[in-house]
Amino acid sequence: MEKYKTYLESHKQEDIARIQEFLRQPCIPSNYEGCTESAELLMKYYRELGCQEVELIKTDSGRPGVFAYLDSGAKKILVNYCMLDTKPADGVGWSSQPFAADIVDKEGVGKVIMARGAQGRKAPYISWINALRAMQQIDGKLPVNILFLAESEENAGSPNYKSFVKKYEDRIAKADAAFCPGAVQSKEGKVKLTLGYKGLINLKFTCSGLKWGKGPQQRATHAAAHALVESPTWRLIEALSTFRDHKTGKLTIRDFYSDEKPITPEEYAAAEKVCAEFPGKSWKQFLPMIGTDVAGDSDKLSNVEACLKFWYSPSFNINGLASGFTGPGTEVFRLPNQAWALCDVRVPRGYHAQKTIERIREHLVANGYGDIEVEVIAAYEPYQTGLDSTLCKTITGILDEKKIPWFAWPFVGGGGPWSLFPEYGLPTLFDVGLGYGANAGGIDEFLAVESTSEYAGIVDSELFFIEFLERFAQA
C-alpha cells in the first residue's frame, strides 16, 4: 500500500480541494436547490475517473440521478450507491458557514472540514472517488468494474430511485455486491458496521372535497360556511385517527402486527453487545436519529429493550399536515377544499412493503374513508446483510488485520433505496469506511482532516477504500 500512500500524500491538497468543491455545491431536494448542478458536478468526476458511460437521468420531480459505468475488464462488478443531497442548513448557530466548507481548527480534534455533508456521506464519497483516481493513476485500471448509480433526493424519500434500478437491472443483476462509502469511526477509533435497515414506506394521504363529494369542491370558501358545509380537513384528521388506538398507541390496521417476528436469543444477545459498547450512556445518547430532547413512555425502557424496539418494531409516523391558509398574514377565514398528510411507515424484518400498503388502503375503505387518496411516494423493503458474506468478511478482515476495533450494528430504524440491491441477490453495505466526523445533518457538521492514533484522516480513509477494492477483487 506504500505506493498509494505516497501518491495520496502528494495529492492531498488536490483531493481536499475536490472534497470542498463538492461540499460547496448545495443539493437540497426540499427546495430543489442545486440538484441538477450537483449531478453535473458528479458527472464531471466520473468522466475524469475514466468512466466509459456517464448519463444524467432526468426525473419528473426535476431532481436528477446519475448513472456511470467504469469497465476495467475485471471479473467482479461492484454497484456503488451515492446520495448527492443533504438536509438544509441556514447557518444559524454554525461557527463556520455550512456551504463554505472551510478548514477550521476544532478543539479536541484539530483541523476539520466543516460543512453540511462533511460527515453525512458527501465528503466520504469524494474520498472514495479520490481513492479510485489514485488506483487509476498508479495501476492504469481498477481491480473491479464499478456501476455508479446516484440520486439527488434521498432526503425527499427517494421517489425515483426504484425506476433508476429498474432501468439498469439487467446489469445490476450481474454484480457481486453493492457498497456506499462513509466515515463511521468514533473519536476512539471504533468502526460501527451497520448490517440491516428497516423498510421505508413514504405515503401522502389527501382528502379533497371534490372526491369526497362534500365540502368545498374546486376551491376554498369562507370559514363561516362551515355551519352548513363539511370540512375535508376534519375528515382527514378523523381518518388518520382511525389508524391508532388512542389509549395503547398500537396501530389498529387489520393484521398489521401479524408479520412481526419474536425476538430471537441471538438478536437479544446482539442488542446486549451493542449496549455494552456505550457504558454509562442511555439509549437516547447512542441510538441514531433520536437525540436527547425527547420524552415519553419509552423513557422507562432499558437500553436493551429500547434497541430491540427501535430495530424490530414497526412505526407509523405523521411527518407533516397541511391544509388551507398557513400564513404569514391575516387571510385566515378559510374552509379549505382539501388537506394532506405526509407519513412514513417503518417496517422491520418479516414485513413486506407492498403488503403493508395494501393493508393501509383496506383499512381506510373498511372504516368508510375510501375517498382518501393514498399516494405511494416510495416503498423500500427491510434487509440485512450477513457477517459471513464476502463483502462483510472483506471489510472485517482488513479491520482485524489493522487492529481497528469494530462492532456489528444489526439494524437501524432508518431505511432507504439501497435496500433494492439485496432483491437482486447482492450483499449490500451502506455507510462504511474509516474517518471521524460528527453532527451529520446538524449544526457544525465536520470531518477530521488528519489521522491520529485512534482514527483515520482523509488520506488513511482513502487508503482503506483502496485496500477494500483490492481485497474484494481477490476474495
GROMACS .gro file of C-alpha atoms in nm:
model
  475
    1MET     CA    1   0.000   0.000   0.000
    2GLU     CA    2   0.304   0.225   0.026
    3LYS     CA    3   0.288   0.339  -0.338
    4TYR     CA    4  -0.071   0.451  -0.290
    5LYS     CA    5   0.009   0.630   0.034
    6THR     CA    6   0.292   0.820  -0.135
    7TYR     CA    7   0.063   0.921  -0.419
    8LEU     CA    8  -0.220   1.028  -0.189
    9GLU     CA    9   0.011   1.229   0.035
   10SER     CA   10   0.150   1.413  -0.268
   11HIS     CA   11  -0.203   1.484  -0.397
   12LYS     CA   12  -0.356   1.558  -0.057
   13GLN     CA   13  -0.431   1.924  -0.115
   14GLU     CA   14  -0.582   1.850  -0.456
   15ASP     CA   15  -0.801   1.579  -0.305
   16ILE     CA   16  -0.915   1.803  -0.020
   17ALA     CA   17  -0.995   2.078  -0.270
   18ARG     CA   18  -1.215   1.833  -0.461
   19ILE     CA   19  -1.399   1.745  -0.139
   20GLN     CA   20  -1.451   2.114  -0.067
   21GLU     CA   21  -1.575   2.178  -0.422
   22PHE     CA   22  -1.839   1.908  -0.381
   23LEU     CA   23  -1.945   2.034  -0.037
   24ARG     CA   24  -1.973   2.393  -0.159
   25GLN     CA   25  -2.234   2.289  -0.412
   26PRO     CA   26  -2.562   2.265  -0.219
   27CYS     CA   27  -2.809   1.992  -0.309
   28ILE     CA   28  -3.132   2.041  -0.114
   29PRO     CA   29  -3.422   1.834  -0.251
   30SER     CA   30  -3.687   2.004  -0.036
   31ASN     CA   31  -3.649   2.326  -0.235
   32TYR     CA   32  -3.473   2.180  -0.542
   33GLU     CA   33  -3.163   2.391  -0.479
   34GLY     CA   34  -2.859   2.269  -0.668
   35CYS     CA   35  -2.987   1.923  -0.758
   36THR     CA   36  -2.903   1.949  -1.129
   37GLU     CA   37  -2.577   2.134  -1.065
   38SER     CA   38  -2.467   1.868  -0.817
   39ALA     CA   39  -2.546   1.591  -1.065
   40GLU     CA   40  -2.346   1.767  -1.335
   41LEU     CA   41  -2.051   1.808  -1.099
   42LEU     CA   42  -2.059   1.438  -1.015
   43MET     CA   43  -2.071   1.355  -1.386
   44LYS     CA   44  -1.753   1.557  -1.429
   45TYR     CA   45  -1.582   1.349  -1.159
   46TYR     CA   46  -1.696   1.025  -1.323
   47ARG     CA   47  -1.563   1.136  -1.662
   48GLU     CA   48  -1.229   1.237  -1.508
   49LEU     CA   49  -1.217   0.893  -1.348
   50GLY     CA   50  -1.238   0.736  -1.692
   51CYS     CA   51  -1.594   0.604  -1.693
   52GLN     CA   52  -1.688   0.493  -2.044
   53GLU     CA   53  -2.057   0.565  -1.981
   54VAL     CA   54  -2.191   0.870  -1.798
   55GLU     CA   55  -2.559   0.962  -1.813
   56LEU     CA   56  -2.784   1.221  -1.650
   57ILE     CA   57  -3.113   1.055  -1.552
   58LYS     CA   58  -3.397   1.304  -1.574
   59THR     CA   59  -3.697   1.269  -1.344
   60ASP     CA   60  -4.048   1.411  -1.323
   61SER     CA   61  -3.954   1.566  -0.990
   62GLY     CA   62  -3.680   1.774  -1.153
   63ARG     CA   63  -3.418   1.620  -0.922
   64PRO     CA   64  -3.196   1.409  -1.149
   65GLY     CA   65  -2.991   1.099  -1.096
   66VAL     CA   66  -2.661   0.992  -1.248
   67PHE     CA   67  -2.558   0.659  -1.398
   68ALA     CA   68  -2.198   0.579  -1.486
   69TYR     CA   69  -2.001   0.265  -1.563
   70LEU     CA   70  -1.630   0.203  -1.535
   71ASP     CA   71  -1.531  -0.112  -1.719
   72SER     CA   72  -1.188  -0.224  -1.606
   73GLY     CA   73  -1.208  -0.565  -1.772
   74ALA     CA   74  -1.229  -0.720  -1.427
   75LYS     CA   75  -1.419  -1.029  -1.319
   76LYS     CA   76  -1.622  -0.863  -1.045
   77ILE     CA   77  -1.874  -0.581  -1.056
   78LEU     CA   78  -1.945  -0.352  -0.761
   79VAL     CA   79  -2.259  -0.137  -0.755
   80ASN     CA   80  -2.190   0.200  -0.594
   81TYR     CA   81  -2.481   0.394  -0.442
   82CYS     CA   82  -2.443   0.770  -0.396
   83MET     CA   83  -2.668   1.032  -0.242
   84LEU     CA   84  -2.584   1.380  -0.366
   85ASP     CA   85  -2.827   1.561  -0.138
   86THR     CA   86  -2.829   1.674   0.221
   87LYS     CA   87  -3.066   1.827   0.470
   88PRO     CA   88  -3.096   2.208   0.457
   89ALA     CA   89  -2.864   2.431   0.660
   90ASP     CA   90  -2.924   2.804   0.707
   91GLY     CA   91  -2.607   2.874   0.903
   92VAL     CA   92  -2.780   2.975   1.226
   93GLY     CA   93  -2.569   2.852   1.517
   94TRP     CA   94  -2.282   2.738   1.296
   95SER     CA   95  -1.929   2.851   1.378
   96SER     CA   96  -1.847   2.839   1.005
   97GLN     CA   97  -2.092   2.877   0.717
   98PRO     CA   98  -2.234   2.535   0.618
   99PHE     CA   99  -2.160   2.566   0.245
  100ALA     CA  100  -1.824   2.737   0.276
  101ALA     CA  101  -1.656   2.403   0.350
  102ASP     CA  102  -1.375   2.580   0.532
  103ILE     CA  103  -1.094   2.401   0.710
  104VAL     CA  104  -1.108   2.514   1.071
  105ASP     CA  105  -0.949   2.415   1.400
  106LYS     CA  106  -1.186   2.225   1.627
  107GLU     CA  107  -1.097   2.187   1.991
  108GLY     CA  108  -1.005   1.832   2.077
  109VAL     CA  109  -0.990   1.725   1.713
  110GLY     CA  110  -0.761   1.959   1.520
  111LYS     CA  111  -0.818   2.054   1.159
  112VAL     CA  112  -1.160   1.962   1.022
  113ILE     CA  113  -1.366   2.035   0.714
  114MET     CA  114  -1.682   2.195   0.847
  115ALA     CA  115  -1.980   2.181   0.612
  116ARG     CA  116  -2.320   2.032   0.556
  117GLY     CA  117  -2.247   1.683   0.420
  118ALA     CA  118  -1.893   1.669   0.564
  119GLN     CA  119  -1.970   1.358   0.768
  120GLY     CA  120  -2.309   1.273   0.614
  121ARG     CA  121  -2.162   1.095   0.314
  122LYS     CA  122  -2.078   1.376   0.070
  123ALA     CA  123  -1.717   1.422   0.183
  124PRO     CA  124  -1.659   1.047   0.234
  125TYR     CA  125  -1.795   0.987  -0.115
  126ILE     CA  126  -1.534   1.214  -0.270
  127SER     CA  127  -1.266   1.044  -0.059
  128TRP     CA  128  -1.385   0.727  -0.231
  129ILE     CA  129  -1.358   0.896  -0.572
  130ASN     CA  130  -1.011   1.020  -0.479
  131ALA     CA  131  -0.909   0.664  -0.392
  132LEU     CA  132  -1.034   0.536  -0.727
  133ARG     CA  133  -0.844   0.811  -0.908
  134ALA     CA  134  -0.525   0.711  -0.729
  135MET     CA  135  -0.563   0.348  -0.836
  136GLN     CA  136  -0.629   0.454  -1.194
  137GLN     CA  137  -0.318   0.672  -1.199
  138ILE     CA  138  -0.087   0.415  -1.042
  139ASP     CA  139  -0.220   0.088  -1.184
  140GLY     CA  140  -0.387   0.209  -1.501
  141LYS     CA  141  -0.713   0.038  -1.406
  142LEU     CA  142  -0.923  -0.074  -1.113
  143PRO     CA  143  -0.937  -0.435  -0.990
  144VAL     CA  144  -1.317  -0.435  -1.022
  145ASN     CA  145  -1.575  -0.288  -1.258
  146ILE     CA  146  -1.800  -0.028  -1.096
  147LEU     CA  147  -2.160   0.061  -1.175
  148PHE     CA  148  -2.233   0.402  -1.023
  149LEU     CA  149  -2.594   0.499  -0.953
  150ALA     CA  150  -2.653   0.830  -0.776
  151GLU     CA  151  -2.961   1.026  -0.672
  152SER     CA  152  -3.029   1.383  -0.557
  153GLU     CA  153  -3.341   1.322  -0.348
  154GLU     CA  154  -3.268   1.072  -0.071
  155ASN     CA  155  -3.385   1.329   0.183
  156ALA     CA  156  -3.716   1.352  -0.007
  157GLY     CA  157  -3.779   0.977   0.025
  158SER     CA  158  -3.602   0.862  -0.295
  159PRO     CA  159  -3.921   0.864  -0.504
  160ASN     CA  160  -3.739   0.785  -0.830
  161TYR     CA  161  -3.454   0.555  -0.732
  162LYS     CA  162  -3.657   0.240  -0.790
  163SER     CA  163  -3.702   0.346  -1.152
  164PHE     CA  164  -3.324   0.403  -1.179
  165VAL     CA  165  -3.259   0.050  -1.060
  166LYS     CA  166  -3.527  -0.089  -1.289
  167LYS     CA  167  -3.367   0.085  -1.589
  168TYR     CA  168  -3.032  -0.085  -1.528
  169GLU     CA  169  -3.150  -0.400  -1.354
  170ASP     CA  170  -3.006  -0.639  -1.616
  171ARG     CA  171  -2.661  -0.505  -1.539
  172ILE     CA  172  -2.717  -0.473  -1.165
  173ALA     CA  173  -2.824  -0.838  -1.151
  174LYS     CA  174  -2.479  -0.938  -1.280
  175ALA     CA  175  -2.299  -0.751  -0.999
  176ASP     CA  176  -2.134  -0.914  -0.698
  177ALA     CA  177  -2.216  -0.662  -0.424
  178ALA     CA  178  -2.338  -0.307  -0.353
  179PHE     CA  179  -2.149  -0.055  -0.145
  180CYS     CA  180  -2.181   0.304  -0.025
  181PRO     CA  181  -1.876   0.467   0.137
  182GLY     CA  182  -1.884   0.654   0.465
  183ALA     CA  183  -1.673   0.772   0.758
  184VAL     CA  184  -1.800   0.588   1.063
  185GLN     CA  185  -1.523   0.576   1.321
  186SER     CA  186  -1.588   0.711   1.667
  187LYS     CA  187  -1.342   0.951   1.824
  188GLU     CA  188  -1.191   0.646   1.992
  189GLY     CA  189  -1.148   0.485   1.651
  190LYS     CA  190  -1.413   0.214   1.672
  191VAL     CA  191  -1.599   0.130   1.350
  192LYS     CA  192  -1.973   0.069   1.350
  193LEU     CA  193  -2.069  -0.181   1.078
  194THR     CA  194  -2.441  -0.147   1.006
  195LEU     CA  195  -2.584  -0.469   0.866
  196GLY     CA  196  -2.956  -0.402   0.835
  197TYR     CA  197  -3.220  -0.137   0.770
  198LYS     CA  198  -3.592  -0.120   0.821
  199GLY     CA  199  -3.820  -0.095   0.522
  200LEU     CA  200  -3.927   0.261   0.441
  201ILE     CA  201  -4.275   0.344   0.308
  202ASN     CA  202  -4.341   0.710   0.231
  203LEU     CA  203  -4.711   0.791   0.183
  204LYS     CA  204  -4.918   1.101   0.114
  205PHE     CA  205  -5.283   1.100   0.222
  206THR     CA  206  -5.511   1.358   0.060
  207CYS     CA  207  -5.874   1.438   0.135
  208SER     CA  208  -6.041   1.657  -0.125
  209GLY     CA  209  -6.394   1.790  -0.123
  210LEU     CA  210  -6.425   1.704  -0.489
  211LYS     CA  211  -6.353   1.334  -0.444
  212TRP     CA  212  -6.541   1.313  -0.115
  213GLY     CA  213  -6.846   1.479  -0.268
  214LYS     CA  214  -6.883   1.707   0.032
  215GLY     CA  215  -6.727   2.037   0.137
  216PRO     CA  216  -6.581   2.298  -0.098
  217GLN     CA  217  -6.530   2.139  -0.439
  218GLN     CA  218  -6.286   2.331  -0.659
  219ARG     CA  219  -6.154   2.595  -0.418
  220ALA     CA  220  -6.166   2.709  -0.057
  221THR     CA  221  -6.463   2.906   0.070
  222HIS     CA  222  -6.524   3.131   0.371
  223ALA     CA  223  -6.490   2.978   0.717
  224ALA     CA  224  -6.842   3.094   0.806
  225ALA     CA  225  -6.975   2.837   0.557
  226HIS     CA  226  -6.874   2.555   0.793
  227ALA     CA  227  -7.212   2.588   0.968
  228LEU     CA  228  -7.358   2.435   0.651
  229VAL     CA  229  -7.062   2.284   0.464
  230GLU     CA  230  -6.844   1.989   0.567
  231SER     CA  231  -6.467   2.018   0.613
  232PRO     CA  232  -6.219   1.794   0.421
  233THR     CA  233  -5.958   1.894   0.679
  234TRP     CA  234  -6.157   1.748   0.968
  235ARG     CA  235  -6.226   1.439   0.760
  236LEU     CA  236  -5.856   1.376   0.704
  237ILE     CA  237  -5.784   1.421   1.075
  238GLU     CA  238  -6.062   1.177   1.159
  239ALA     CA  239  -5.936   0.926   0.903
  240LEU     CA  240  -5.582   0.942   1.038
  241SER     CA  241  -5.710   0.896   1.393
  242THR     CA  242  -5.858   0.557   1.299
  243PHE     CA  243  -5.510   0.416   1.240
  244ARG     CA  244  -5.419   0.427   1.607
  245ASP     CA  245  -5.564   0.318   1.939
  246HIS     CA  246  -5.558   0.637   2.145
  247LYS     CA  247  -5.503   0.456   2.475
  248THR     CA  248  -5.239   0.196   2.386
  249GLY     CA  249  -5.072   0.372   2.092
  250LYS     CA  250  -5.099   0.048   1.895
  251LEU     CA  251  -5.196   0.059   1.529
  252THR     CA  252  -5.545  -0.068   1.452
  253ILE     CA  253  -5.477  -0.171   1.091
  254ARG     CA  254  -5.601  -0.526   1.044
  255ASP     CA  255  -5.321  -0.786   1.054
  256PHE     CA  256  -5.062  -0.510   1.080
  257TYR     CA  257  -4.870  -0.695   1.351
  258SER     CA  258  -4.911  -1.042   1.200
  259ASP     CA  259  -4.571  -1.015   1.031
  260GLU     CA  260  -4.390  -0.902   1.346
  261LYS     CA  261  -4.144  -1.172   1.443
  262PRO     CA  262  -4.049  -1.251   1.803
  263ILE     CA  263  -3.703  -1.151   1.917
  264THR     CA  264  -3.462  -1.442   1.892
  265PRO     CA  265  -3.200  -1.521   2.156
  266GLU     CA  266  -2.932  -1.425   1.901
  267GLU     CA  267  -3.095  -1.085   1.842
  268TYR     CA  268  -3.123  -1.022   2.216
  269ALA     CA  269  -2.757  -1.111   2.262
  270ALA     CA  270  -2.662  -0.877   1.976
  271ALA     CA  271  -2.852  -0.593   2.145
  272GLU     CA  272  -2.670  -0.661   2.472
  273LYS     CA  273  -2.340  -0.649   2.285
  274VAL     CA  274  -2.423  -0.316   2.121
  275CYS     CA  275  -2.532  -0.162   2.452
  276ALA     CA  276  -2.206  -0.277   2.611
  277GLU     CA  277  -2.025  -0.052   2.362
  278PHE     CA  278  -2.178   0.253   2.533
  279PRO     CA  279  -2.117   0.216   2.907
  280GLY     CA  280  -2.277   0.485   3.120
  281LYS     CA  281  -2.496   0.616   2.837
  282SER     CA  282  -2.871   0.593   2.788
  283TRP     CA  283  -3.027   0.478   2.464
  284LYS     CA  284  -3.112   0.839   2.378
  285GLN     CA  285  -2.741   0.914   2.367
  286PHE     CA  286  -2.632   0.638   2.130
  287LEU     CA  287  -2.925   0.531   1.914
  288PRO     CA  288  -2.905   0.728   1.588
  289MET     CA  289  -3.167   0.979   1.465
  290ILE     CA  290  -3.328   1.028   1.808
  291GLY     CA  291  -3.141   1.278   2.025
  292THR     CA  292  -3.186   1.356   2.392
  293ASP     CA  293  -3.457   1.622   2.361
  294VAL     CA  294  -3.739   1.366   2.354
  295ALA     CA  295  -3.969   1.226   2.624
  296GLY     CA  296  -4.238   0.961   2.651
  297ASP     CA  297  -4.334   0.617   2.775
  298SER     CA  298  -4.015   0.467   2.628
  299ASP     CA  299  -3.817   0.653   2.895
  300LYS     CA  300  -3.892   0.353   3.115
  301LEU     CA  301  -3.720   0.109   2.880
  302SER     CA  302  -3.376  -0.032   2.945
  303ASN     CA  303  -3.110   0.022   2.681
  304VAL     CA  304  -3.151  -0.332   2.550
  305GLU     CA  305  -3.531  -0.301   2.538
  306ALA     CA  306  -3.505   0.031   2.354
  307CYS     CA  307  -3.264  -0.113   2.097
  308LEU     CA  308  -3.488  -0.409   2.028
  309LYS     CA  309  -3.795  -0.189   1.990
  310PHE     CA  310  -3.609   0.054   1.763
  311TRP     CA  311  -3.476  -0.224   1.540
  312TYR     CA  312  -3.762  -0.474   1.531
  313SER     CA  313  -4.092  -0.290   1.589
  314PRO     CA  314  -4.292  -0.115   1.314
  315SER     CA  315  -4.392   0.251   1.329
  316PHE     CA  316  -4.638   0.482   1.153
  317ASN     CA  317  -4.538   0.847   1.176
  318ILE     CA  318  -4.706   1.167   1.056
  319ASN     CA  319  -4.425   1.380   0.911
  320GLY     CA  320  -4.644   1.679   0.835
  321LEU     CA  321  -5.001   1.805   0.792
  322ALA     CA  322  -5.121   2.094   0.578
  323SER     CA  323  -5.449   2.249   0.477
  324GLY     CA  324  -5.567   2.593   0.374
  325PHE     CA  325  -5.403   2.914   0.483
  326THR     CA  326  -5.088   2.873   0.691
  327GLY     CA  327  -4.956   3.232   0.694
  328PRO     CA  328  -4.796   3.474   0.711
  329GLY     CA  329  -5.058   3.750   0.703
  330THR     CA  330  -5.419   3.777   0.815
  331GLU     CA  331  -5.619   3.590   0.549
  332VAL     CA  332  -5.727   3.315   0.787
  333PHE     CA  333  -6.103   3.285   0.739
  334ARG     CA  334  -6.099   2.985   0.512
  335LEU     CA  335  -6.274   2.650   0.480
  336PRO     CA  336  -6.019   2.458   0.267
  337ASN     CA  337  -6.126   2.229  -0.016
  338GLN     CA  338  -5.850   1.978   0.058
  339ALA     CA  339  -5.598   1.864   0.318
  340TRP     CA  340  -5.298   1.634   0.303
  341ALA     CA  341  -5.067   1.447   0.538
  342LEU     CA  342  -4.721   1.313   0.461
  343CYS     CA  343  -4.645   0.997   0.656
  344ASP     CA  344  -4.374   0.735   0.676
  345VAL     CA  345  -4.415   0.378   0.784
  346ARG     CA  346  -4.106   0.187   0.901
  347VAL     CA  347  -4.125  -0.192   0.897
  348PRO     CA  348  -3.872  -0.444   1.033
  349ARG     CA  349  -3.759  -0.783   0.902
  350GLY     CA  350  -4.051  -1.010   0.824
  351TYR     CA  351  -4.264  -0.732   0.676
  352HIS     CA  352  -4.326  -0.656   0.310
  353ALA     CA  353  -4.376  -0.301   0.190
  354GLN     CA  354  -4.647  -0.373  -0.070
  355LYS     CA  355  -4.848  -0.593   0.166
  356THR     CA  356  -4.833  -0.318   0.428
  357ILE     CA  357  -4.956  -0.058   0.180
  358GLU     CA  358  -5.246  -0.282   0.080
  359ARG     CA  359  -5.346  -0.320   0.445
  360ILE     CA  360  -5.342   0.057   0.492
  361ARG     CA  361  -5.566   0.110   0.188
  362GLU     CA  362  -5.803  -0.165   0.303
  363HIS     CA  363  -5.822  -0.006   0.648
  364LEU     CA  364  -5.941   0.326   0.504
  365VAL     CA  365  -6.208   0.155   0.293
  366ALA     CA  366  -6.327  -0.062   0.583
  367ASN     CA  367  -6.364   0.245   0.804
  368GLY     CA  368  -6.560   0.444   0.549
  369TYR     CA  369  -6.275   0.658   0.417
  370GLY     CA  370  -6.234   0.509   0.071
  371ASP     CA  371  -6.231   0.858  -0.080
  372ILE     CA  372  -5.898   0.939   0.088
  373GLU     CA  373  -5.629   0.927  -0.180
  374VAL     CA  374  -5.313   0.733  -0.093
  375GLU     CA  375  -5.008   0.826  -0.297
  376VAL     CA  376  -4.707   0.598  -0.260
  377ILE     CA  377  -4.404   0.824  -0.286
  378ALA     CA  378  -4.157   0.547  -0.214
  379ALA     CA  379  -4.158   0.193  -0.078
  380TYR     CA  380  -3.842   0.004   0.014
  381GLU     CA  381  -3.810  -0.333   0.182
  382PRO     CA  382  -3.619  -0.419   0.501
  383TYR     CA  383  -3.296  -0.613   0.460
  384GLN     CA  384  -2.992  -0.739   0.646
  385THR     CA  385  -2.652  -0.845   0.511
  386GLY     CA  386  -2.483  -1.131   0.691
  387LEU     CA  387  -2.141  -1.101   0.851
  388ASP     CA  388  -2.049  -1.420   0.665
  389SER     CA  389  -2.092  -1.254   0.322
  390THR     CA  390  -1.779  -1.196   0.114
  391LEU     CA  391  -1.845  -0.823   0.132
  392CYS     CA  392  -1.856  -0.814   0.512
  393LYS     CA  393  -1.564  -1.053   0.554
  394THR     CA  394  -1.353  -0.832   0.327
  395ILE     CA  395  -1.425  -0.530   0.547
  396THR     CA  396  -1.384  -0.703   0.882
  397GLY     CA  397  -1.071  -0.884   0.762
  398ILE     CA  398  -0.899  -0.552   0.694
  399LEU     CA  399  -1.013  -0.408   1.026
  400ASP     CA  400  -0.893  -0.713   1.219
  401GLU     CA  401  -0.553  -0.712   1.047
  402LYS     CA  402  -0.504  -0.344   1.127
  403LYS     CA  403  -0.631  -0.400   1.481
  404ILE     CA  404  -0.904  -0.143   1.429
  405PRO     CA  405  -1.185  -0.217   1.675
  406TRP     CA  406  -1.531  -0.268   1.528
  407PHE     CA  407  -1.873  -0.393   1.621
  408ALA     CA  408  -2.179  -0.501   1.425
  409TRP     CA  409  -2.496  -0.292   1.442
  410PRO     CA  410  -2.772  -0.541   1.347
  411PHE     CA  411  -3.040  -0.294   1.230
  412VAL     CA  412  -3.122   0.075   1.234
  413GLY     CA  413  -3.460   0.244   1.235
  414GLY     CA  414  -3.382   0.419   0.910
  415GLY     CA  415  -3.406   0.275   0.562
  416GLY     CA  416  -3.363   0.371   0.203
  417PRO     CA  417  -3.331   0.276  -0.163
  418TRP     CA  418  -3.009   0.079  -0.118
  419SER     CA  419  -3.238  -0.199   0.006
  420LEU     CA  420  -3.328  -0.258  -0.359
  421PHE     CA  421  -2.993  -0.424  -0.429
  422PRO     CA  422  -3.046  -0.724  -0.198
  423GLU     CA  423  -3.357  -0.800  -0.408
  424TYR     CA  424  -3.109  -0.889  -0.685
  425GLY     CA  425  -2.910  -1.112  -0.454
  426LEU     CA  426  -2.640  -0.854  -0.380
  427PRO     CA  427  -2.488  -0.832  -0.031
  428THR     CA  428  -2.517  -0.462   0.048
  429LEU     CA  429  -2.339  -0.230   0.291
  430PHE     CA  430  -2.429   0.136   0.333
  431ASP     CA  431  -2.211   0.399   0.501
  432VAL     CA  432  -1.887   0.207   0.551
  433GLY     CA  433  -1.535   0.341   0.587
  434LEU     CA  434  -1.272   0.491   0.811
  435GLY     CA  435  -1.267   0.852   0.926
  436TYR     CA  436  -1.406   1.052   1.215
  437GLY     CA  437  -1.675   1.316   1.193
  438ALA     CA  438  -1.988   1.417   1.376
  439ASN     CA  439  -2.313   1.615   1.372
  440ALA     CA  440  -2.436   1.477   1.039
  441GLY     CA  441  -2.745   1.675   0.944
  442GLY     CA  442  -2.691   1.908   1.241
  443ILE     CA  443  -2.505   2.224   1.336
  444ASP     CA  444  -2.127   2.233   1.285
  445GLU     CA  445  -2.112   1.906   1.093
  446PHE     CA  446  -1.748   1.815   1.036
  447LEU     CA  447  -1.494   1.560   0.916
  448ALA     CA  448  -1.143   1.532   1.060
  449VAL     CA  449  -0.862   1.603   0.812
  450GLU     CA  450  -0.562   1.448   0.987
  451SER     CA  451  -0.514   1.099   1.125
  452THR     CA  452  -0.450   1.031   1.492
  453SER     CA  453  -0.350   0.717   1.674
  454GLU     CA  454  -0.724   0.648   1.716
  455TYR     CA  455  -0.893   0.736   1.387
  456ALA     CA  456  -0.817   0.788   1.020
  457GLY     CA  457  -0.786   1.124   0.849
  458ILE     CA  458  -0.862   1.181   0.483
  459VAL     CA  459  -0.552   1.009   0.338
  460ASP     CA  460  -0.589   0.699   0.554
  461SER     CA  461  -0.962   0.678   0.479
  462GLU     CA  462  -0.876   0.679   0.107
  463LEU     CA  463  -0.617   0.406   0.164
  464PHE     CA  464  -0.884   0.195   0.331
  465PHE     CA  465  -1.104   0.217   0.021
  466ILE     CA  466  -0.811   0.111  -0.198
  467GLU     CA  467  -0.734  -0.188   0.020
  468PHE     CA  468  -1.102  -0.280   0.028
  469LEU     CA  469  -1.120  -0.288  -0.353
  470GLU     CA  470  -0.802  -0.495  -0.385
  471ARG     CA  471  -0.918  -0.747  -0.126
  472PHE     CA  472  -1.272  -0.767  -0.262
  473ALA     CA  473  -1.143  -0.834  -0.614
  474GLN     CA  474  -0.937  -1.126  -0.487
  475ALA     CA  475  -1.196  -1.270  -0.247
   0.00000   0.00000   0.00000
